[in-house]
CSV table of C-alpha atoms in Angstrom, one decimal:
chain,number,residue,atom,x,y,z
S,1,UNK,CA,-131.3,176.9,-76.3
S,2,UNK,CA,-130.2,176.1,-79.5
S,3,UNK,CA,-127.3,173.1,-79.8
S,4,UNK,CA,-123.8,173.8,-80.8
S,5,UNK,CA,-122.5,173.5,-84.5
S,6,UNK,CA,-120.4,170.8,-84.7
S,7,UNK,CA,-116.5,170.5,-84.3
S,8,UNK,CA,-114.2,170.1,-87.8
S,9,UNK,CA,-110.6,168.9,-87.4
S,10,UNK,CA,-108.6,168.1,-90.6
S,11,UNK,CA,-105.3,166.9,-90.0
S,12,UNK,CA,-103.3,166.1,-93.2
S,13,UNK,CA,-99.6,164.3,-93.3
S,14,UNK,CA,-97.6,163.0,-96.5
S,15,UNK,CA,-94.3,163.2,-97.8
S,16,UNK,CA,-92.5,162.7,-101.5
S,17,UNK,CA,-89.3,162.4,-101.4
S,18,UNK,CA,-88.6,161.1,-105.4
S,19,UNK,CA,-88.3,164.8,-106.7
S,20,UNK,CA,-91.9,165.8,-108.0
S,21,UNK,CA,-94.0,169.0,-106.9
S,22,UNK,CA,-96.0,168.0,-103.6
S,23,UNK,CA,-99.0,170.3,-103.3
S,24,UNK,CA,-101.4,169.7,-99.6
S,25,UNK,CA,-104.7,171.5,-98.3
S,26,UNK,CA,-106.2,170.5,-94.9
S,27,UNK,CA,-109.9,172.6,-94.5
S,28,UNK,CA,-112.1,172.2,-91.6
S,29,UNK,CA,-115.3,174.4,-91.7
S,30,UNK,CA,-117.0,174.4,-88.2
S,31,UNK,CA,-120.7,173.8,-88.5
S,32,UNK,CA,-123.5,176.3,-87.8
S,33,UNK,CA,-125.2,176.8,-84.3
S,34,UNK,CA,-128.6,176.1,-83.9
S,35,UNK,CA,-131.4,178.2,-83.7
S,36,UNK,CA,-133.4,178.2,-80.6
S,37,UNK,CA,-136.3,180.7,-78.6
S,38,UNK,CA,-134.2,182.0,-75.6
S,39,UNK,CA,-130.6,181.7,-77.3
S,40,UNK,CA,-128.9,180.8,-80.3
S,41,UNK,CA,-126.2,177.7,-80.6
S,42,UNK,CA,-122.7,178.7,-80.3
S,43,UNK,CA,-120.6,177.9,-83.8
S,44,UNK,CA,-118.5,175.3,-84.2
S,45,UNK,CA,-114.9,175.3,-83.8
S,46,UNK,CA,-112.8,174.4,-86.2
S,47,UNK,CA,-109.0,173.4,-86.5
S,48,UNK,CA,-106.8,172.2,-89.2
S,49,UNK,CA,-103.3,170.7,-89.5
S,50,UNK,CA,-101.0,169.7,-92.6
S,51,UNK,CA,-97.2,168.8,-92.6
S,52,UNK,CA,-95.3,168.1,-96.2
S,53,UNK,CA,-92.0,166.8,-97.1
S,54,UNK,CA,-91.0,166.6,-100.3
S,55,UNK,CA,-87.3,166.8,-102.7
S,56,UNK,CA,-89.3,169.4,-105.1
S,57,UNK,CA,-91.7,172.6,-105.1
S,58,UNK,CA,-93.8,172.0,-101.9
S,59,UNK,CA,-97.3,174.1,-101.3
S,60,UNK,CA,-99.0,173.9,-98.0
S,61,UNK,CA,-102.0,175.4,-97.2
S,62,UNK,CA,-104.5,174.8,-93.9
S,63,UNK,CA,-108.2,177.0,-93.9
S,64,UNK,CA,-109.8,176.6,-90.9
S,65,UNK,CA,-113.4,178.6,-90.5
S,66,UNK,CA,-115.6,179.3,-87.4
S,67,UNK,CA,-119.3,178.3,-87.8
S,68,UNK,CA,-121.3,181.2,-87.7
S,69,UNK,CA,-123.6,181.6,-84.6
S,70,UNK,CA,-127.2,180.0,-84.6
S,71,UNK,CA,-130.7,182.6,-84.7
S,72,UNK,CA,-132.3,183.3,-81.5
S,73,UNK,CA,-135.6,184.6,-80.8
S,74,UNK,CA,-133.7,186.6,-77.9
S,75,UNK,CA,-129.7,186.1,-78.3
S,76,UNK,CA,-127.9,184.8,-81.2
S,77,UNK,CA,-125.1,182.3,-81.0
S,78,UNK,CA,-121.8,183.4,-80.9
S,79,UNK,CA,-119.5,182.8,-83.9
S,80,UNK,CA,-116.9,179.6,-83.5
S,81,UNK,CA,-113.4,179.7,-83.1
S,82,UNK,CA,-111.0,179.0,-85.7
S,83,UNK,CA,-107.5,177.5,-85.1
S,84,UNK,CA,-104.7,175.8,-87.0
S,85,UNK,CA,-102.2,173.1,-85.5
S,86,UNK,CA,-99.0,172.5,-87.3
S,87,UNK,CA,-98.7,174.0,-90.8
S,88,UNK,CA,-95.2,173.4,-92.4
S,89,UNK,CA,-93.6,172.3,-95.3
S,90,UNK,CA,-89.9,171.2,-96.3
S,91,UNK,CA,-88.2,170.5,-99.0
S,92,UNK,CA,-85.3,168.2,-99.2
S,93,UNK,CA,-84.1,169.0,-102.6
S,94,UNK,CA,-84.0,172.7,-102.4
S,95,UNK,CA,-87.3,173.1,-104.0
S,96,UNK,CA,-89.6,176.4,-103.6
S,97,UNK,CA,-91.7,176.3,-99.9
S,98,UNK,CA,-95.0,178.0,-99.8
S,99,UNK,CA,-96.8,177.5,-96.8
S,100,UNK,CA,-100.1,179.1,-96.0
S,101,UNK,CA,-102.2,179.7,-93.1
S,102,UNK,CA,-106.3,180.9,-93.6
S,103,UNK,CA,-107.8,181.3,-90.1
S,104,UNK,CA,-111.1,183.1,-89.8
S,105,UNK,CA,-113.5,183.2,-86.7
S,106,UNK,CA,-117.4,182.8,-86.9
S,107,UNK,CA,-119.4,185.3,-87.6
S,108,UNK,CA,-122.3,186.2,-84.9
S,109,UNK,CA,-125.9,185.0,-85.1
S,110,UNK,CA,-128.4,186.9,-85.6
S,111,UNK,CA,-131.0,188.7,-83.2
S,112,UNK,CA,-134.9,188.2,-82.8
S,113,UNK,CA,-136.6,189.5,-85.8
S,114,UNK,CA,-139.8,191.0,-83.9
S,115,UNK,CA,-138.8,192.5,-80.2
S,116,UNK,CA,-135.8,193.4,-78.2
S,117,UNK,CA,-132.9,190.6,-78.0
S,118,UNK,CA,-129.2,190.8,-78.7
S,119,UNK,CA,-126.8,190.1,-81.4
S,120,UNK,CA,-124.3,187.2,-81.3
S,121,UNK,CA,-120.6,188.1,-80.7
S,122,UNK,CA,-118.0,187.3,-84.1
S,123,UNK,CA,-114.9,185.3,-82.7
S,124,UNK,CA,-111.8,186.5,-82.5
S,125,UNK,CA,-108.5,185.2,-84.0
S,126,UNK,CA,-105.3,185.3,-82.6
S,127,UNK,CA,-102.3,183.6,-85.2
S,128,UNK,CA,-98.9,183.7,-83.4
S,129,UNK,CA,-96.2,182.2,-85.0
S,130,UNK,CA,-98.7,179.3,-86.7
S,131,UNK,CA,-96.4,178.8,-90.2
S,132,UNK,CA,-93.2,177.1,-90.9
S,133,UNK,CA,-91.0,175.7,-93.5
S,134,UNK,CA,-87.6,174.9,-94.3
S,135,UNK,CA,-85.3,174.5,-97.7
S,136,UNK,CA,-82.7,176.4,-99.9
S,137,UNK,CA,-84.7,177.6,-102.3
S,138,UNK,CA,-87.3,180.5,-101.5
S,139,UNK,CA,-89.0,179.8,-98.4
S,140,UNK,CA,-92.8,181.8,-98.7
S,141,UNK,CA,-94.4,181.8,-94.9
S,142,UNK,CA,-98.1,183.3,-95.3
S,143,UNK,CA,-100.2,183.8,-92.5
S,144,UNK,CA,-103.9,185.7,-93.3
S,145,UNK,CA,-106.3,186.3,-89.7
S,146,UNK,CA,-110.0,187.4,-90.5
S,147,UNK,CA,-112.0,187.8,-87.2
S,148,UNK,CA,-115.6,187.2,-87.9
S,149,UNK,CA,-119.2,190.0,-88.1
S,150,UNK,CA,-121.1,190.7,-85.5
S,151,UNK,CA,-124.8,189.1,-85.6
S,152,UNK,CA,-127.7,191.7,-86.7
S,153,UNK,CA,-130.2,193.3,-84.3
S,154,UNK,CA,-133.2,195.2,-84.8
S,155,UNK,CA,-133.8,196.0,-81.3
S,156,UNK,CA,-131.6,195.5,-78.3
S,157,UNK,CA,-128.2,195.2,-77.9
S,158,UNK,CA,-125.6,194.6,-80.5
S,159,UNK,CA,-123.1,191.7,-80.8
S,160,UNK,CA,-119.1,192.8,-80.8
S,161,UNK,CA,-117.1,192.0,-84.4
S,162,UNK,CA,-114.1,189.9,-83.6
S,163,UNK,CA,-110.7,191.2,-83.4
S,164,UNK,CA,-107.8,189.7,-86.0
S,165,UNK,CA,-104.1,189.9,-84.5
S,166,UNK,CA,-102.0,187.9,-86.7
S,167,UNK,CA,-98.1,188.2,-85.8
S,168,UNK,CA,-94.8,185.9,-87.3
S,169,UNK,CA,-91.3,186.3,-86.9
S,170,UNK,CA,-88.5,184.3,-89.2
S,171,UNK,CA,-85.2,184.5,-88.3
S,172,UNK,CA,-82.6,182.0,-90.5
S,173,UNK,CA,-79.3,181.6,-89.1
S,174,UNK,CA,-78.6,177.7,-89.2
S,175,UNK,CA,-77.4,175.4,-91.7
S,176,UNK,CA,-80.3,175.3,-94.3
S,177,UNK,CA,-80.6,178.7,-95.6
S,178,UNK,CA,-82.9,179.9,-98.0
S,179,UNK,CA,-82.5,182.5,-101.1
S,180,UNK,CA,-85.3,183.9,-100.2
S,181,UNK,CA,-87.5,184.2,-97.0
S,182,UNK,CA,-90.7,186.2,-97.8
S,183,UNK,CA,-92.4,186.8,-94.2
S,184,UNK,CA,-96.2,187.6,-95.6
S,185,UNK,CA,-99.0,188.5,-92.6
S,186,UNK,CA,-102.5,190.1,-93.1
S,187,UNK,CA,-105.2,190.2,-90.5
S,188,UNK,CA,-108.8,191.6,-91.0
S,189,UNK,CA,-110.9,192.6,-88.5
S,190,UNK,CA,-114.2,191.8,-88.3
S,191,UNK,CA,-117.1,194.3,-89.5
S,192,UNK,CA,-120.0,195.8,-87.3
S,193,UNK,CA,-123.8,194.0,-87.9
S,194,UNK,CA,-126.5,195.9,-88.4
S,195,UNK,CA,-127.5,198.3,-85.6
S,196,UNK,CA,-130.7,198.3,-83.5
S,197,UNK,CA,-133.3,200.7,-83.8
S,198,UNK,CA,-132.0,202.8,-81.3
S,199,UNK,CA,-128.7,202.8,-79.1
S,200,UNK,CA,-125.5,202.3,-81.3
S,201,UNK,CA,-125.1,199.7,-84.1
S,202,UNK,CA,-121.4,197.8,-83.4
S,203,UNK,CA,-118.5,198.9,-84.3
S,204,UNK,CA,-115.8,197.4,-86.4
S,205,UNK,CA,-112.9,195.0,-85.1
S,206,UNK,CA,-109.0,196.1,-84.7
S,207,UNK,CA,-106.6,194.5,-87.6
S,208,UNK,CA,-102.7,194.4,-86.0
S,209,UNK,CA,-100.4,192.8,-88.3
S,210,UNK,CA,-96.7,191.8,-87.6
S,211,UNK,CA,-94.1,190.5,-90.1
S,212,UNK,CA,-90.1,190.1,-89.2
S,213,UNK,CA,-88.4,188.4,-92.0
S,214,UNK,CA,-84.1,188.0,-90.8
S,215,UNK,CA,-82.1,186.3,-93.8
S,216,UNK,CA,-78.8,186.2,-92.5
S,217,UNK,CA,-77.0,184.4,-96.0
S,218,UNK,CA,-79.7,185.4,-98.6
S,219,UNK,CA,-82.6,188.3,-99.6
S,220,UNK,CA,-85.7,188.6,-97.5
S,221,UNK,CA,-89.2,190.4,-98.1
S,222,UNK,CA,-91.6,191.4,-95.6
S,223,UNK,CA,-95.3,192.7,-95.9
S,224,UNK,CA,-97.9,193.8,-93.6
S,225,UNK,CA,-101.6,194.1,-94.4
S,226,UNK,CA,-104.0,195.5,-91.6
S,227,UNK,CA,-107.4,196.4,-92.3
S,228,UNK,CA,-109.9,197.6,-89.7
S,229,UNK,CA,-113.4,196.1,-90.1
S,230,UNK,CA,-116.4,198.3,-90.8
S,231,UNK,CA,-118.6,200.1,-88.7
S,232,UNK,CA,-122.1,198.7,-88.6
S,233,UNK,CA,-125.0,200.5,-89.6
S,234,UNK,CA,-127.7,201.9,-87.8
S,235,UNK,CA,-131.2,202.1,-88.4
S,236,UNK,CA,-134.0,204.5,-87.5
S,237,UNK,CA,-132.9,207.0,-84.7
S,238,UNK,CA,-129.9,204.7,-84.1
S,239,UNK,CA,-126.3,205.6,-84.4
S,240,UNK,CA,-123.9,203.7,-86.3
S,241,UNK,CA,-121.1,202.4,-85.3
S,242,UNK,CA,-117.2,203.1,-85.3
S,243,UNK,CA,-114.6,201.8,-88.4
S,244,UNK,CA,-112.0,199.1,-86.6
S,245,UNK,CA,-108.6,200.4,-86.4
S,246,UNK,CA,-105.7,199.1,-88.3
S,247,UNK,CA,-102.0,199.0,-87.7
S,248,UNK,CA,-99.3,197.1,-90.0
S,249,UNK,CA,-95.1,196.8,-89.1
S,250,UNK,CA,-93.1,195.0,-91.5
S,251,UNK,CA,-89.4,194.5,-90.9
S,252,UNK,CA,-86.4,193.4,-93.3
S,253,UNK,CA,-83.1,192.3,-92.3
S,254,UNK,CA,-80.0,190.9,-94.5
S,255,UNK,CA,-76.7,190.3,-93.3
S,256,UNK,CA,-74.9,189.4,-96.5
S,257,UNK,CA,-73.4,191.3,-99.4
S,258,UNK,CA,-75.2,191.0,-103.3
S,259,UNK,CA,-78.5,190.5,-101.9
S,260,UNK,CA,-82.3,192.2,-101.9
S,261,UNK,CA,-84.2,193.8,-99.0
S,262,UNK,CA,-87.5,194.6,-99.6
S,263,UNK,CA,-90.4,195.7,-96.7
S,264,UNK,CA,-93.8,196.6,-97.1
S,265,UNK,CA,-96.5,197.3,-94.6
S,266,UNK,CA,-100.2,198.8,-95.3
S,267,UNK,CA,-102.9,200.2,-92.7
S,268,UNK,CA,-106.3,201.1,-93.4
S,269,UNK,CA,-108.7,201.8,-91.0
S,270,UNK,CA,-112.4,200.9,-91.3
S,271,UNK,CA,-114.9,202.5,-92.6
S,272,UNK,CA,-117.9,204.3,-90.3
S,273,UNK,CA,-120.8,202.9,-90.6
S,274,UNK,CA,-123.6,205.4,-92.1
S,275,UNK,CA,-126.7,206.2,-90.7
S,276,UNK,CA,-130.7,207.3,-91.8
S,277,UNK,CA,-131.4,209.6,-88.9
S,278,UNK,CA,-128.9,209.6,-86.4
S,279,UNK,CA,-125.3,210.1,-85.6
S,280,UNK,CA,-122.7,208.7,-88.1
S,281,UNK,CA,-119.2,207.0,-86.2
S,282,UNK,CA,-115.6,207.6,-87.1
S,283,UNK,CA,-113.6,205.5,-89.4
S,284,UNK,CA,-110.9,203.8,-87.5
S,285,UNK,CA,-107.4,205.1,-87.8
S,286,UNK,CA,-104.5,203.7,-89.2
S,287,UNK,CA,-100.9,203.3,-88.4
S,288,UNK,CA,-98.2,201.8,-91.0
S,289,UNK,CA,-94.4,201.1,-89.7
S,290,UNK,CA,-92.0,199.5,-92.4
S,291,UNK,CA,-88.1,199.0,-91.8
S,292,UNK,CA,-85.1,197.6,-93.5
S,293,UNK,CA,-82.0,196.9,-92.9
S,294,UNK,CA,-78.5,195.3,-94.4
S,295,UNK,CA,-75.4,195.0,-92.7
S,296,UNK,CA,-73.8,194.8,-96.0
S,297,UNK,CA,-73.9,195.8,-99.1
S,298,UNK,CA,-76.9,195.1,-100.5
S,299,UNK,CA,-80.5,196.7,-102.2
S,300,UNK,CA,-82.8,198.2,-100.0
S,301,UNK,CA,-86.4,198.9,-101.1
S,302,UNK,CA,-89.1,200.4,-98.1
S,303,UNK,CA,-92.7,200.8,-98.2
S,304,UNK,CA,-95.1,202.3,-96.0
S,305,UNK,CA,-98.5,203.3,-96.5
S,306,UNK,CA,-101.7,203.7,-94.2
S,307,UNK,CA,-105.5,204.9,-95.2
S,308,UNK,CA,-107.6,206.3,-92.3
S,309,UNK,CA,-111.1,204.9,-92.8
S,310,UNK,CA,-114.3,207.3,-93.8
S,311,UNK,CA,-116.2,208.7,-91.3
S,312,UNK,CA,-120.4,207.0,-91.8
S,313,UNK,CA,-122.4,209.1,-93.9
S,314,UNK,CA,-126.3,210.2,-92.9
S,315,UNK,CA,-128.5,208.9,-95.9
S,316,UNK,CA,-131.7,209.8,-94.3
S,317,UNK,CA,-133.6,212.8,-95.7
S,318,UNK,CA,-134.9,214.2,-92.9
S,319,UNK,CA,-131.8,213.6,-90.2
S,320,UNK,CA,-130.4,216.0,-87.3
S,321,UNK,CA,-127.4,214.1,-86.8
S,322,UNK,CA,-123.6,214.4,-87.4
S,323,UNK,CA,-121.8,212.7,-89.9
S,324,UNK,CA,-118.4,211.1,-89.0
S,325,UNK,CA,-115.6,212.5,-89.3
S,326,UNK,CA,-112.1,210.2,-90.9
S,327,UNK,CA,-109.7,208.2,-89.1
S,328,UNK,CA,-106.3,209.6,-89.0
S,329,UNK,CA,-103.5,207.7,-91.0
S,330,UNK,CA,-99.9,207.6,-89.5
S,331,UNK,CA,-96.3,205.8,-91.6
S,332,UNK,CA,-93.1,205.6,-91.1
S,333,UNK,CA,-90.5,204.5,-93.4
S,334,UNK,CA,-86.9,203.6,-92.7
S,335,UNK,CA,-84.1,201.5,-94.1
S,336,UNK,CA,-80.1,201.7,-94.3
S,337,UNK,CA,-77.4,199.7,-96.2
S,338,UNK,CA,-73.9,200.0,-96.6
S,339,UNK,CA,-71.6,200.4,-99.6
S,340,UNK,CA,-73.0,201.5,-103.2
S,341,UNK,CA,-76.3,199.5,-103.8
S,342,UNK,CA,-79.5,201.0,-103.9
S,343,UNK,CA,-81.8,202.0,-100.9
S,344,UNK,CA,-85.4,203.4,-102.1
S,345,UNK,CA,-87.9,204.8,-99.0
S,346,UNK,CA,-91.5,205.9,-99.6
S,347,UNK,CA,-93.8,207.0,-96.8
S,348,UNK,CA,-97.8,208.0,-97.4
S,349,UNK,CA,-100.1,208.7,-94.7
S,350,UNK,CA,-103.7,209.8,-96.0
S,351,UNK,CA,-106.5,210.7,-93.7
S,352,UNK,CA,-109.9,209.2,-94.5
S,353,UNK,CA,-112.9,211.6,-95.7
C-alpha cells in the first residue's frame, strides 16, 4: 500500500492599521499519495487560514488544494481533501474588502496500466459559509469550489469525480454597512477519467452554487456560476460516461432608496463524454434561478442563463453505438422595485447539442 501524501496547513494572521493597502495569501498544496502494488496512497489534505485588518484596501485570499491520489498496480489513491479555516478581512478605515476563497479537492490516482484494477475516487468539496469581511466601503465575498477528476482505468472499475457544492449567504443589517456587498460563488464539478475498456467510463461531478447578497443601507450584487464536470471517455467497446449536472441561484436584496441591485446566476451542464465504439452518455443538465428585489426605490438589473451540456460524440469508424443526446437547460428570472427607477430581466435557457 502506498503511504499517504502529506498534510499542508497555512495559517496566516497580520494587521495594518496606519492606512496603507494590506494585501494576504495563505496556500497549502497537499502532497501526492504514494504509489504502491495492491493500492495507491491516499492525497494529502490540505487547509488554509488567513485573517487581515487593516485602515485601507484589504485583499485576502486562502487556496487550499487536495493532493492528487498515488498509482496503484490495482487501486489508485483517492484524491485529498481540501479545506479552508477562517478567511476574512476588515477594514477600519472604510477601505475596499476583497476576500477570496480557492478550495479544490484531489484528483483520483490512477489505475494499473496492464490488467484489471480500479480508478481512484476525486474528493469532493463542500464550502458553506467559509468567507467574511467587514467595512464601509465595498465589501467583495468570493468563494470558488472545484471538486477534483476521477483517476484513469484501462480495465476495471472507474473512480467517481468529486462533487463541488459551494453555498454563502450575506445579510448586513448592523452598524458597519457597506456601499457595496458583492456575494460571488462558483463551484465546478469534477470531470470523468478515462473509461475502461469495457463497462462505463465515469461520469462527471454535480456543480450547485448559492449566492444571497442582503444590503439593507446600500447596493448589492450577486452571481452564481455552476458548471457540471465532464463525462469521461471510454475506450474500446466501453461506454462513456455522463456530463455532471449544474444548478446556479443568485439572489439580490436592497432595502434603501437611490441604490443598485444587480443578480446574476449561470448553469451549464457538462459535457458527455465521447466514445470510439460504444454508447456515448448525456450531457448533464442545467438549471439557472436569479432574483432581485428592492423595497424601495432603486435599480434593478436580473440575469439568468443556463447551457445544457453536449451529449458524447462516437469518433470510432466502425461503431454501432448511440451518441448522446444534450442536457436540458432550465432559467428563471425575476425582480421587482418600487417607484420610477429601472428594473431590466433577461432569461435564456439553451439545450445542449
Amino acid at each position: 500500500v502506498g503511504a499517504a501524501g502529506g498534510v499542508a496547513s497555512s495559517e496566516l494572521t497580520t494587521g495594518n492599521l496606519l492606512g496603507g493597502q494590506l494585501t494576504g495569501t495563505a496556500t497549502a498544496i497537499g502532497g501526492i499519495g504514494g504509489g504502491g502494488t495492491k493500492n495507491g496512497g491516499t492525497g494529502g489534505s490540505a487547509n488554509a487560514s488567513i485573517d487581515l485588518t487593516g485602515a485601507g484596501k484589504v485583499d485576502v485570499t486562502a487556496n487550499a488544494t487536495g493532493g492528487e491520489g498515488g498509482i496503484s498496480d490495482e487501486v489508485g489513491g483517492d484524491g485529498g481533501v481540501a479545506t479552508v479555516g477562517t478567511v476574512k478581512g476588515t477594514s477600519t478605515g472604510g477601505g475596499d474588502v476583497t476576500v477570496t476563497a480557492n478550495v479544490t479537492g484531489g484528483n483520483g490516482g490512477r489505475g494499473p496500466s496492464f490488467g484489471v484494477g480500479a480508478a481512484g475516487n476525486g474528493a469532493d468539496v463542500d464550502l458553506n459559509n467559509v468567507v467574511d469581511g467587514s467595512t464601509t466601503g465595498n465589501l467583495t465575498l468570493r468563494q470558488v469550489a472545484t471538486g477534483g477528476d476521477s483517476g484513469v482505468i484501462l480495465e476495471g472499475t472507474s473512480g467517481t469525480a468529486g462533487d463541488a457544492s459551494s453555498y454563502l449567504v450575506r445579510r448586513i443589517d448592523g452598524i458597519v454597512v457597506p456601499a457595496l456587498l458583492f456575494v460571488d460563488v462558483e463551484a465546478f464539478g469534477g470531470n470523468g477519467g478515462f473509461g475502461p475498456t469495457s463497462g462505463i467510463a465515469a461520469s462527471g461531478a454535480i456543480a450547485d452554487a448559492t449566492a444571497i447578497a442582503e444590503n439593507n443601507e446600500g447596493s448589492v450584487r450577486a452571481e452564481a456560476l455552476a458548471e457540471g464536470g465532464d463525462g469521461g471517455q471510454g475506450s474500446s467497446e466501453a461506454s462513456s460516461g455522463a456530463g455532471g449536472d449544474a444548478t446556479a441561484s443568485a439572489t439580490g436584496l436592497s432595502n434603501s432608496a437611490g441604490n443598485t441591485v444587480e443578480v446574476s446566476g449561470t448553469a451549464r451542464g457538462g459535457s458527455g463524454g465521447d466514445v470510439f465504439q460504444g454508447n456515448a452518455s448525456d450531457g448533464g443538465d442545467a438549471t439557472s434561478v436569479s432574483t432581485g428585489t428592492t423595497t424601495a426605490n432603486s435599480r434593478v438589473f436580473i440575469t439568468s442563463q443556463a447551457e445544457g451540456g453536449q451529449g458524447g460524440d462516437i469518433t470510432g469508424s466502425f461503431a454501432t453505438g448511440n451518441g448522446g443526446s444534450g442536457g436540458e437547460a432550465f432559467s428563471t428570472a425575476s425582480g421587482s422595485t418600487t417607484g420610477s427607477s429601472q428594473i431590466s430581466i433577461y432569461a435564456e435557457a439553451q439545450g445542449g447539442k
